[in-house]
Coordinates of C-alpha atoms and ligand atoms in Angstrom, one line a residue:
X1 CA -26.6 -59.9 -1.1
X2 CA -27.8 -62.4 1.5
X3 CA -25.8 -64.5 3.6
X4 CA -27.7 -68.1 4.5
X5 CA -25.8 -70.1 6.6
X6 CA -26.4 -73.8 7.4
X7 CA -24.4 -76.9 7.6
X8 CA -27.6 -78.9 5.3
X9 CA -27.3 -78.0 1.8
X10 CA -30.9 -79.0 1.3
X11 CA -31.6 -76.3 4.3
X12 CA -29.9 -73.9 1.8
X13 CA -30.7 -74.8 -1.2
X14 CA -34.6 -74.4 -0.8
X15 CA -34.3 -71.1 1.2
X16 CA -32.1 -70.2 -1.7
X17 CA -34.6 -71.0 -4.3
X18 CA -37.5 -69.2 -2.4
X19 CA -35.1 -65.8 -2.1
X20 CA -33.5 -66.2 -5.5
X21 CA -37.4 -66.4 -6.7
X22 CA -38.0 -63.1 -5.2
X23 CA -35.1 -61.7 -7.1
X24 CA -32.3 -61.7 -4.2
X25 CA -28.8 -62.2 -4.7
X26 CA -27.6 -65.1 -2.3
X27 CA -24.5 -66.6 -0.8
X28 CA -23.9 -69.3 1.3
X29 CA -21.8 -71.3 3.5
X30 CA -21.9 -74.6 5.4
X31 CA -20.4 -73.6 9.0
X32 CA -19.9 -70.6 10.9
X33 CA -16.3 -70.7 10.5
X34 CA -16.8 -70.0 6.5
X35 CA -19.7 -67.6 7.3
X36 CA -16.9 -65.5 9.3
X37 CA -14.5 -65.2 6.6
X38 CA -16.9 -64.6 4.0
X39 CA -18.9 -61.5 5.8
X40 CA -15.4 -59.8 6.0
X41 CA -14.9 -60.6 2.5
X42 CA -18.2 -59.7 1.2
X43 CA -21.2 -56.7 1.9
X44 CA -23.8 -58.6 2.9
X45 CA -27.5 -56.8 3.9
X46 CA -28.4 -59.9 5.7
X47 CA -27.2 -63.2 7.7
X48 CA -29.9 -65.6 7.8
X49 CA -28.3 -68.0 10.4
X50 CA -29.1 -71.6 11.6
X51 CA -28.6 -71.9 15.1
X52 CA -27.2 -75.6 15.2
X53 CA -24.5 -76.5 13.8
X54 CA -21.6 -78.6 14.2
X55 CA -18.2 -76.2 14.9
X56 CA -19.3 -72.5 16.0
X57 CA -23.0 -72.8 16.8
X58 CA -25.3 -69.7 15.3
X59 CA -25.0 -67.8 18.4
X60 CA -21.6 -67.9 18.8
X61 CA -21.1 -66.8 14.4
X62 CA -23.7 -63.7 15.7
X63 CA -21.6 -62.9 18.7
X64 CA -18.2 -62.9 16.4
X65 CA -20.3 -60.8 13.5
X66 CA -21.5 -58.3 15.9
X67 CA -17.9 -57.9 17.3
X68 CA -16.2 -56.6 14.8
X69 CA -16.8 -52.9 13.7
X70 CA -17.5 -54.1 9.7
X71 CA -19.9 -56.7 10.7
X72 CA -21.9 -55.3 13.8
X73 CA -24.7 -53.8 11.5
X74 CA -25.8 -56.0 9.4
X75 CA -28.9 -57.7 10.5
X76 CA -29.4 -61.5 11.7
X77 CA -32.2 -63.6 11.8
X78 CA -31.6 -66.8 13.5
X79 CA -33.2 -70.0 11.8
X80 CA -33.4 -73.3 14.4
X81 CA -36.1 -76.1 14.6
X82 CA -34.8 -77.2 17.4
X83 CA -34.2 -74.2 19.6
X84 CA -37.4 -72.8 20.4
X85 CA -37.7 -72.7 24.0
X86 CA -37.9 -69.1 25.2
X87 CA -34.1 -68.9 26.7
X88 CA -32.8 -70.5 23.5
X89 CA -34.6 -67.1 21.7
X90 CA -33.7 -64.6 24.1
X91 CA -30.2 -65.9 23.7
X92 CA -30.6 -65.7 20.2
X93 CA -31.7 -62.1 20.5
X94 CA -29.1 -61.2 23.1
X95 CA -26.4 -62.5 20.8
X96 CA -26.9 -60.0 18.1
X97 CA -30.2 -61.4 16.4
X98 CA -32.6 -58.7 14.8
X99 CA -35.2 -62.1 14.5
X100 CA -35.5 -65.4 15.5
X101 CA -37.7 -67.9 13.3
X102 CA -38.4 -71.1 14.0
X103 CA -38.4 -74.2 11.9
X104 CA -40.8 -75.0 10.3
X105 CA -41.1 -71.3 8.7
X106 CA -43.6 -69.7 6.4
X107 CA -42.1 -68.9 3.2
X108 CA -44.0 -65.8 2.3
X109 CA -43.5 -64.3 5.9
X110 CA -39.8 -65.0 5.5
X111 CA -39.9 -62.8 2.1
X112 CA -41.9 -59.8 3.8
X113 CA -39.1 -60.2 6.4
X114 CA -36.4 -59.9 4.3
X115 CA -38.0 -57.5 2.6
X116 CA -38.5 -55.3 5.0
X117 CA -35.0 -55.8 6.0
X118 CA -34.0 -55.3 2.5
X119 CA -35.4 -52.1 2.4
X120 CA -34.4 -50.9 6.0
X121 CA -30.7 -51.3 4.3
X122 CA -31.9 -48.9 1.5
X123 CA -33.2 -46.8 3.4
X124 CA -30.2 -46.9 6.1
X125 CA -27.8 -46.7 3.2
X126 CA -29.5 -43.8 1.6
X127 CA -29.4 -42.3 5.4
X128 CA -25.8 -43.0 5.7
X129 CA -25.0 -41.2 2.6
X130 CA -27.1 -38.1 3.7
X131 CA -25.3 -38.1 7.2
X132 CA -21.7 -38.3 5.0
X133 CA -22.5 -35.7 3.3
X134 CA -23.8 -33.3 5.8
X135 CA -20.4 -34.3 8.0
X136 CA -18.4 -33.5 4.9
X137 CA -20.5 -30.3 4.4
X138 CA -19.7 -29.5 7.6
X139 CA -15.9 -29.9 7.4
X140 CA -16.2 -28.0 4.6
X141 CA -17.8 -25.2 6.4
X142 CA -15.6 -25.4 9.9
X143 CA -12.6 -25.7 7.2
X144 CA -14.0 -22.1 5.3
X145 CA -15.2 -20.7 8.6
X146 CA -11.2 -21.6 10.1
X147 CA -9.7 -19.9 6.7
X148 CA -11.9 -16.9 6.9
X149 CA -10.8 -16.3 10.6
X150 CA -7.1 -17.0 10.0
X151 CA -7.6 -14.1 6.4
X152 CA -9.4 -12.1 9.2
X153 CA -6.6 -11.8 11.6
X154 CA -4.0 -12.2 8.9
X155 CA -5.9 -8.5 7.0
X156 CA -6.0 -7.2 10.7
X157 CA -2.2 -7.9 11.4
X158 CA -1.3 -6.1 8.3
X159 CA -3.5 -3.1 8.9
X160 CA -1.9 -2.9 12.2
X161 CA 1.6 -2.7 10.7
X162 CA 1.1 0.0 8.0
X163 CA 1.5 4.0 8.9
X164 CA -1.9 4.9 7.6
X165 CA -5.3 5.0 10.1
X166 CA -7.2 1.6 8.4
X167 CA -10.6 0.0 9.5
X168 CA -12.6 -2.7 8.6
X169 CA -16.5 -2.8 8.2
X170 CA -19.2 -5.2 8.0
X171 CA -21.0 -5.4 4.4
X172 CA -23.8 -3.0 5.8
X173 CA -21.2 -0.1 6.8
X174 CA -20.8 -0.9 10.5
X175 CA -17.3 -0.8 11.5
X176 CA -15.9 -4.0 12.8
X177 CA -12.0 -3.4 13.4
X178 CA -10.0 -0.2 13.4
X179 CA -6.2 0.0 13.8
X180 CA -4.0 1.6 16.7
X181 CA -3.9 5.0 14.7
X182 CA -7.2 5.9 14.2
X183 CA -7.3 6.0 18.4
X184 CA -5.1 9.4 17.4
X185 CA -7.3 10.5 15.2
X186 CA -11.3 9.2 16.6
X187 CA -13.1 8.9 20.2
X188 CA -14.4 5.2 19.3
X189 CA -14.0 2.9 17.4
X190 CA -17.5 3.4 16.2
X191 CA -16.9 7.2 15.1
X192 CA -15.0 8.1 12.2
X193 CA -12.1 10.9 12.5
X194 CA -13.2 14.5 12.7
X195 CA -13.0 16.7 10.0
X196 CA -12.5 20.3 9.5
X197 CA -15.4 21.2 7.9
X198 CA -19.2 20.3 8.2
X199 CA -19.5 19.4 4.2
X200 CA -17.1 17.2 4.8
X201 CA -18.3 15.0 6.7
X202 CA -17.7 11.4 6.0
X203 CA -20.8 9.8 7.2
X204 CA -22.8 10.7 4.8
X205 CA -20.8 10.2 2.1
X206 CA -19.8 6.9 3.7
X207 CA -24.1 5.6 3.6
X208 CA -23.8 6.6 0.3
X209 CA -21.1 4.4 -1.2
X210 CA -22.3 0.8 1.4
X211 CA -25.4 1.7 -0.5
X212 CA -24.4 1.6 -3.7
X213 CA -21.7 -0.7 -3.1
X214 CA -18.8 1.3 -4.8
X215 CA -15.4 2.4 -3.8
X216 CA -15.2 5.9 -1.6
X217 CA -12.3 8.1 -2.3
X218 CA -12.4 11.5 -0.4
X219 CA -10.1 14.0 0.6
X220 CA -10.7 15.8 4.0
X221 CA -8.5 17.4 6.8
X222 CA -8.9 16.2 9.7
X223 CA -6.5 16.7 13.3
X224 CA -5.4 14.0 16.0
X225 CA -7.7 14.3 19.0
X226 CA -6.8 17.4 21.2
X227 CA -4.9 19.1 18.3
X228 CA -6.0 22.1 16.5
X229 CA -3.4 21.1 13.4
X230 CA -5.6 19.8 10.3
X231 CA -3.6 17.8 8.0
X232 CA -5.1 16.5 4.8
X233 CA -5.5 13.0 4.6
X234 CA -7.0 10.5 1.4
X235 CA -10.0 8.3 2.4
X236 CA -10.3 5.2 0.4
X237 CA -12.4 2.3 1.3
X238 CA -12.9 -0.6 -1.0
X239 CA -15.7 -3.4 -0.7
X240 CA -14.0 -7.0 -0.7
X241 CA -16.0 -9.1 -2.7
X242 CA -16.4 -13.3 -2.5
X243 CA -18.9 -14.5 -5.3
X244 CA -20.3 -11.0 -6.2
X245 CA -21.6 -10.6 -2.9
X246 CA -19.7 -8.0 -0.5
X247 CA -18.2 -9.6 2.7
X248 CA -16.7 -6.6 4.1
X249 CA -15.1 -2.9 3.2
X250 CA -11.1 -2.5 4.0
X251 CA -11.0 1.3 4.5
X252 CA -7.6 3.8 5.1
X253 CA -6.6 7.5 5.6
X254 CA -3.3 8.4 4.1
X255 CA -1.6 11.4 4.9
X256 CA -1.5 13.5 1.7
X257 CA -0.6 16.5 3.2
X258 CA 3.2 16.8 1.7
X259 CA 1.9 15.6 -1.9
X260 CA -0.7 18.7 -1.5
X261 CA 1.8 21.3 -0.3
X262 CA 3.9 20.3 -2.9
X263 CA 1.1 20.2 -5.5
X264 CA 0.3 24.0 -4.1
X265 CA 3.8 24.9 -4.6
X266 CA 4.3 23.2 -8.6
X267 CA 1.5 25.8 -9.0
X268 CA 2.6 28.6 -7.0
X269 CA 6.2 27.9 -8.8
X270 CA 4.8 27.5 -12.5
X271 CA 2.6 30.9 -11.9
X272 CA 5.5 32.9 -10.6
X273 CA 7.8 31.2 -13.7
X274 CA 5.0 32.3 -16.4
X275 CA 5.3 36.0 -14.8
X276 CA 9.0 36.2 -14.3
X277 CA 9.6 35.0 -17.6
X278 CA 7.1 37.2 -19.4
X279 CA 8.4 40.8 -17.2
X280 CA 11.5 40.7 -19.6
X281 CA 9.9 39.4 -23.0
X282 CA 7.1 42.1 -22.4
X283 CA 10.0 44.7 -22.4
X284 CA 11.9 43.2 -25.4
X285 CA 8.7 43.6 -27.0
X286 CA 8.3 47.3 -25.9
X287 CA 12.2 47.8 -27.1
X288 CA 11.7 45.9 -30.4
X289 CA 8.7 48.5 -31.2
X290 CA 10.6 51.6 -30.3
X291 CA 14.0 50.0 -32.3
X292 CA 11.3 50.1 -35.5
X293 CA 10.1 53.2 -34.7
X294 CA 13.1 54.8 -34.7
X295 CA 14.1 53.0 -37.4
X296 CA 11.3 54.1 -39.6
X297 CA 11.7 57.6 -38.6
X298 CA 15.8 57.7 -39.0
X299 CA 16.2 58.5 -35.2
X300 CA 19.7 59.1 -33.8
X301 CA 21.3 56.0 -33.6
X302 CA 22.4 56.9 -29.8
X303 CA 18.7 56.2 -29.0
X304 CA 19.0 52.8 -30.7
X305 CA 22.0 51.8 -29.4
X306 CA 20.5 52.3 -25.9
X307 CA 17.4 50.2 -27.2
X308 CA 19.3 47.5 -28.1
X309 CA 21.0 47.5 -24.7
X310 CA 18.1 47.6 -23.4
X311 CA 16.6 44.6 -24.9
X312 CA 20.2 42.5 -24.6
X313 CA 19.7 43.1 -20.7
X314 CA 16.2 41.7 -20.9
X315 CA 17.6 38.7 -23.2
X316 CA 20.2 38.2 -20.5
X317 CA 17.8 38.3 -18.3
X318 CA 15.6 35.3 -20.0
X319 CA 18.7 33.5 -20.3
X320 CA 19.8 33.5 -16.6
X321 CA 16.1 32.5 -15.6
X322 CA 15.7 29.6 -18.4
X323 CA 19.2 28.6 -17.2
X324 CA 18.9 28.2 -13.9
X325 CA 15.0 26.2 -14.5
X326 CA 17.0 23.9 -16.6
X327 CA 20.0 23.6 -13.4
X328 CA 16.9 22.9 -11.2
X329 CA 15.9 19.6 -13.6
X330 CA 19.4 18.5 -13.9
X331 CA 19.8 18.5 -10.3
X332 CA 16.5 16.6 -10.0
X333 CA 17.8 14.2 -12.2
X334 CA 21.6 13.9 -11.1
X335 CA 22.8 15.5 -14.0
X336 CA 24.2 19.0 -13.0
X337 CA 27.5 18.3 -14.5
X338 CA 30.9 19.9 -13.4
X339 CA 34.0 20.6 -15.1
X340 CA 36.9 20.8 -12.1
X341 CA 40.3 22.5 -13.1
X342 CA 42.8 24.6 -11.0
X343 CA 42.2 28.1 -11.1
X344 CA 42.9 31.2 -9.5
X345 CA 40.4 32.5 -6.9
X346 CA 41.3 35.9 -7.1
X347 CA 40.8 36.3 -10.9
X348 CA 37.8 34.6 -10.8
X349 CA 36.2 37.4 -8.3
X350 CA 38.0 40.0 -9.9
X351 CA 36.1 39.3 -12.6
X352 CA 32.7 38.4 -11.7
X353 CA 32.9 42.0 -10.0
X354 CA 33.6 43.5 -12.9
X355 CA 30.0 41.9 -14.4
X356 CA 28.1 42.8 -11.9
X357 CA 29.6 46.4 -11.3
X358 CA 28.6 46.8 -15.2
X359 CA 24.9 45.5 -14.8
X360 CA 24.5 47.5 -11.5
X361 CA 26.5 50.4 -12.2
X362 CA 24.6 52.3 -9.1
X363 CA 26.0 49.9 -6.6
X364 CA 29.6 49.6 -5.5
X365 CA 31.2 46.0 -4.8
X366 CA 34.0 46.5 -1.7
X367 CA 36.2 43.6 -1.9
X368 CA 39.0 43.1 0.8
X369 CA 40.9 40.0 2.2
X370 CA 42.9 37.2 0.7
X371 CA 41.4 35.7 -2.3
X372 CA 44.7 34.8 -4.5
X373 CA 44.6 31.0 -3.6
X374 CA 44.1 28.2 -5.8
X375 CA 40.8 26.4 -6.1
X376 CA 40.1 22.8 -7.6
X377 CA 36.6 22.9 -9.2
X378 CA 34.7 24.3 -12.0
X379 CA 35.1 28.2 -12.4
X380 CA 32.0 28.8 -14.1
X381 CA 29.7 27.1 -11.6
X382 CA 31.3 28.7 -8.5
X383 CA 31.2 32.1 -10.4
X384 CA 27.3 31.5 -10.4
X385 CA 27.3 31.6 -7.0
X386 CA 29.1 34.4 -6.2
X387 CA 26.4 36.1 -9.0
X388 CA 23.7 34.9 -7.2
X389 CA 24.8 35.9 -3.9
X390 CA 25.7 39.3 -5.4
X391 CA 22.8 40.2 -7.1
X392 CA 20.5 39.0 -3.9
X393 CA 22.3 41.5 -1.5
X394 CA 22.0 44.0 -4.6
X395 CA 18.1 43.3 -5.2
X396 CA 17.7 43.1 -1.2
X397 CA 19.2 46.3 -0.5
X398 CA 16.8 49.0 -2.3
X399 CA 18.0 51.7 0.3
X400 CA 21.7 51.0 0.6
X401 CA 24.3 51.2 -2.8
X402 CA 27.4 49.4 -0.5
X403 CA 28.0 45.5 -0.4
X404 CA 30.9 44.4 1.0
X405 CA 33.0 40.6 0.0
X406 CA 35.3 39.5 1.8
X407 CA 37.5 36.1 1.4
X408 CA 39.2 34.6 4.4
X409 CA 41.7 31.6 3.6
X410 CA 42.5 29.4 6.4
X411 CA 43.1 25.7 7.6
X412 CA 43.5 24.4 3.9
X413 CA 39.5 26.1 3.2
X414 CA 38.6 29.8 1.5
X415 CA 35.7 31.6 3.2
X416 CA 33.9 33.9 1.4
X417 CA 31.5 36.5 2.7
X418 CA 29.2 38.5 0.8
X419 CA 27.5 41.4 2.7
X420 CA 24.8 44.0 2.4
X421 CA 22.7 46.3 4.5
X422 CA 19.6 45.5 3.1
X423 CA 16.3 44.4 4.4
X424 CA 17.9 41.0 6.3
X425 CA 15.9 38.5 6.9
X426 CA 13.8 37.6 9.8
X427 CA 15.4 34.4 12.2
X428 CA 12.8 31.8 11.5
X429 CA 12.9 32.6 7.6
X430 CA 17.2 32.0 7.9
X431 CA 17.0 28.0 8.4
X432 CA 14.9 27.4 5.1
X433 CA 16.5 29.6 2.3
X434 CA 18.6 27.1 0.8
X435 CA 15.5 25.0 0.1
X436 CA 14.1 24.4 -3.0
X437 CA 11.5 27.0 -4.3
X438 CA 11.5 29.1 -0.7
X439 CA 11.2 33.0 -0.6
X440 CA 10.6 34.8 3.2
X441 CA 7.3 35.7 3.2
X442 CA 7.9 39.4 3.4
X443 CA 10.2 39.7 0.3
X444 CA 7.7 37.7 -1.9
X445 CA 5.6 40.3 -2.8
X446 CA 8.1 43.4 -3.0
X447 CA 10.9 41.0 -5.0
X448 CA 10.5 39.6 -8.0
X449 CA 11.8 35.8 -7.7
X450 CA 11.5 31.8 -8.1
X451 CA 13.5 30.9 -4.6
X452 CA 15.9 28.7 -6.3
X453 CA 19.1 30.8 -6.6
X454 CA 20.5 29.6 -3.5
X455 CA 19.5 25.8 -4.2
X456 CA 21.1 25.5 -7.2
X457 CA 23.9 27.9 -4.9
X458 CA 23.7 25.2 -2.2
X459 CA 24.3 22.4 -4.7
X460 CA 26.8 24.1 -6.5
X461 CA 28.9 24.7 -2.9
X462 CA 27.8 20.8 -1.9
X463 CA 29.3 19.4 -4.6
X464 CA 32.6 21.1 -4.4
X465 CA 33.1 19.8 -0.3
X466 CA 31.8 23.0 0.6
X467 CA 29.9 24.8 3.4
X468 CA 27.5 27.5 3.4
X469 CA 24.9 30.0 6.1
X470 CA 23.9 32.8 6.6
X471 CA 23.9 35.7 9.5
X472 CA 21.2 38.4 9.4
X473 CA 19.1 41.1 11.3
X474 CA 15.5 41.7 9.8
X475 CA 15.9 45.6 8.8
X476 CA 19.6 45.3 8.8
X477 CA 21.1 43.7 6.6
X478 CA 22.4 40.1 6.0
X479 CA 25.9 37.9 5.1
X480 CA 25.8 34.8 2.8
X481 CA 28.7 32.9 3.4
X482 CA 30.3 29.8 1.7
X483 CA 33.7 27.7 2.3
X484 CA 35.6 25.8 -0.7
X485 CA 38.6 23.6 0.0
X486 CA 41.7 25.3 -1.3
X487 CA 44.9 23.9 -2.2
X488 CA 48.2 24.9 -3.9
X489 CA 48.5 23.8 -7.6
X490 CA 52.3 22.4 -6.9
X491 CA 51.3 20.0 -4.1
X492 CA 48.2 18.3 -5.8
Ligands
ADP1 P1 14.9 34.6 -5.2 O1 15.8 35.7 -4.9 O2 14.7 34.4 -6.7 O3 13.6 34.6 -4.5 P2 16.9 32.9 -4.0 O4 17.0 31.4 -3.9 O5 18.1 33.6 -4.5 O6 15.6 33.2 -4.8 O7 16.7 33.5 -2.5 C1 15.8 32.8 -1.7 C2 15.2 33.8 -0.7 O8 16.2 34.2 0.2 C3 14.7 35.1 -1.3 O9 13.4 35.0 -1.8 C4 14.8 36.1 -0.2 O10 13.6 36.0 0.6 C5 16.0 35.6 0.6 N1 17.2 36.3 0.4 C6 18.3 35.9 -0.4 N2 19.3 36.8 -0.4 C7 18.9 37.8 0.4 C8 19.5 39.0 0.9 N3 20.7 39.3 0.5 N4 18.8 39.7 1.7 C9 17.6 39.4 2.1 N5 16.9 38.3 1.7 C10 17.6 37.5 0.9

């Protein structure tokens, strides 16, 4: 819209004909006062201005209009018959005029003029549009740009917290960030870990996956810097991906050694189980096929009385081993269950000795010390471990037929000693063989065994406030020892 202001409405009302003619929009008003309030009302592309009028004059309406921040841009032309001395025009243009015509004025310039004007708004508007646009554009991009640095260091903070060696890398493989671990591990920050071997090498393997974009998971040992000790570790290093595209690859190495070891032991454990459970069910077998042989040819029945012997100490066998497995799992799963009662010690021993002496009738069981006390705890479980630690010093002692229990009661606690003069066991084997699934190296392969006798012994003792160790010379013999709490049946 155009603004024409004049104090003569014929003044206006013929320049509004010839503009309205030419398809403007026009306003109007009769003084500069009216002209103010209106361009702060209206959007105007345009002031056509008179420069005399009674009030505010036209320069002093364009000095007011190109004040104010709303106002300052839009264009003026001055209109005056009577001002056109020189100084009255540079006024006019010093004022805030973009043109100055004088009175009388050609109508058809005045169009081209306003014309042009007209579309110098257009094209400013359009301009102004483009310029918002870019700024916001560029907001936008600062904004994303301000975000991505703040994920950046927030990714970087976190890798720096967690125990594993982690690095980032640009989309084309070249490794931007590491954390403070891999420092152990590499020379640079630009060289990965080393590893053991030559195949493994990660840099190939590494080309490979930026190339084809897809997730690396690798398992390789590989030692801190100046070490010699290779532990294996996981590599896994994932592209991070922002509109398909990939911005970057988050990599780690996890230490995986314990998982392997124990991975190499479940299969090391389930190997020796298959052979220690098939030794006696290969021998039932063998007894089961004599038993019908002799059978089938009406043997003595002294023979087949010491077959089925035989095959019951086999059974018993089986039944020891599948019992003790199925301890293992209900220790595992905190459901080893115990059934405490008073009883007497002495009995108890008395008669576990008696077992044993009749399933190795070649050895003899010395027992000496003070054993008649009263125990609170479940009979049958500690009777296991005095089994266990009997048959061990029997099976560990090839060469000599003696073993030797003692029981010691003192300070309110029994200690009971179980002692051969077998093959003892070396001083750096002593600390671990309460552990789950451990046998000392050198007994492995002469001994048949699964190493968890003295767990389940251990939790057995544990769980009844006991204590337990050993003491042993390699070639010498050794003695397993355990302590109960004792206590006499009247006072508890
Ligand atoms: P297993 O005898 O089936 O291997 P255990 O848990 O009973 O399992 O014993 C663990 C290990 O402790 C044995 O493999 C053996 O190396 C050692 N050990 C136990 N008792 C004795 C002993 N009396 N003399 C020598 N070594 C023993």
């Amino acid at each position: 819209m155009i603004l024409i202001v004049d104090d003569k409405r014929e003044n206006i009302l013929s320049l509004k004909k010839i503009l309205e003619i030419n398809d403007f929009k026009v306003d109007t008003a009769l003084s500069g006062e009216e002209a103010l309030k209106k361009v702060l009302k209206n959007n105007y592309f345009l002031i056509i201005l008179d420069v005399q009028m009674p009030g505010m004059d036209g320069f002093e309406v364009a000095e007011a209009i190109s004040g104010t921040s709303k106002t300052r841009d839009i264009p003026i032309i001055f209109l005056s018959a009577v001002n056109t001395e020189k100084r009255f025009i540079t006024k006019g243009y010093a004022s805030g005029a973009i043109d100055y015509v004088t009175k009388p004025f050609d109508p058809d310039i005045l169009i081209l003029k306003v014309r042009t004007f007209y579309t110098l708004n257009q094209q400013t508007q359009a301009l102004n549009k483009i310029q918002q646009s870019l700024r916001e554009e560029i907001n936008i991009r600062t904004k994303t740009q301000l975000e991505l640095k703040e994920k950046n260091n927030e990714l970087q903070s976190i890798l720096e917290t967690i125990p594993q060696i982690a690095f980032t890398a640009k989309p084309d493989g070249t490794i931007e960030f590491v954390n403070a671990h891999w420092y152990e591990y590499a020379v640079s920050a630009n060289d990965f870990p080393m590893v053991k071997s030559e195949e493994e090498s990660i840099a190939g393997k590494w080309k490979k996956a930026i190339a084809n974009g897809e997730n690396l998971e690798l398992e390789l040992c590989i030692s801190k810097r100046g070490s010699e000790v290779y532990r294996w570790h996981l590599l896994r290093a994932i592209p991070v991906k922002e509109n398909e595209n990939i911005v970057k690859w988050v990599g780690t190495f996890t230490d995986i050694e314990e998982q392997k070891r124990a991975l190499y032991k479940k299969d090391e454990f389930i190997s020796m189980a298959s052979h220690e459970l098939k030794t006696p069910l290969t021998s039932i077998k063998a007894y089961i096929h004599l038993l019908n042989a002799a059978i089938q040819n009406e043997q003595k029945s002294d023979e087949m009385k010491l077959f089925v012997e035989r095959t019951q100490k086999q059974v018993d066998k089986l039944y020891n081993l599948i019992t003790d497995l199925l301890d293992i799992s209900r220790i595992e799963s905190g459901k080893l269950k115990f059934n405490k009662k008073w009883f007497n010690f002495k009995t108890l021993l008395q008669n576990t000795v008696e077992t044993i002496n009749q399933t190795y009738p070649a050895y003899t069981i010395h027992v000496a010390g003070d054993g008649d006390v009263e125990v609170f705890g479940d009979d049958s479980r500690l009777e296991q471990v005095l089994i266990n630690y009997l048959s061990n010093a029997i099976k560990y002692s090839p060469d000599c037929k003696d073993v030797y229990v003692t029981t010691t009661a003192s300070d309110g606690r029994l200690q009971v000693a179980v002692k051969d003069y077998g093959i003892g066991i070396p001083q750096e084997s002593q600390k671990k063989l309460f552990d789950k699934f451990y046998r000392a190296e050198d007994t492995s392969n002469r001994f048949q065994g699964l190493g968890i006798g003295l767990y389940i012994c251990s939790e057995i003792i544990s769980r009844h406030n006991g204590t337990f160790n050993v003491e042993s010379d390699a070639g010498k013999g050794s003695t397993f020892y355990f302590t109960i709490p004792i206590g006499n049946k009247n006072n508890n």
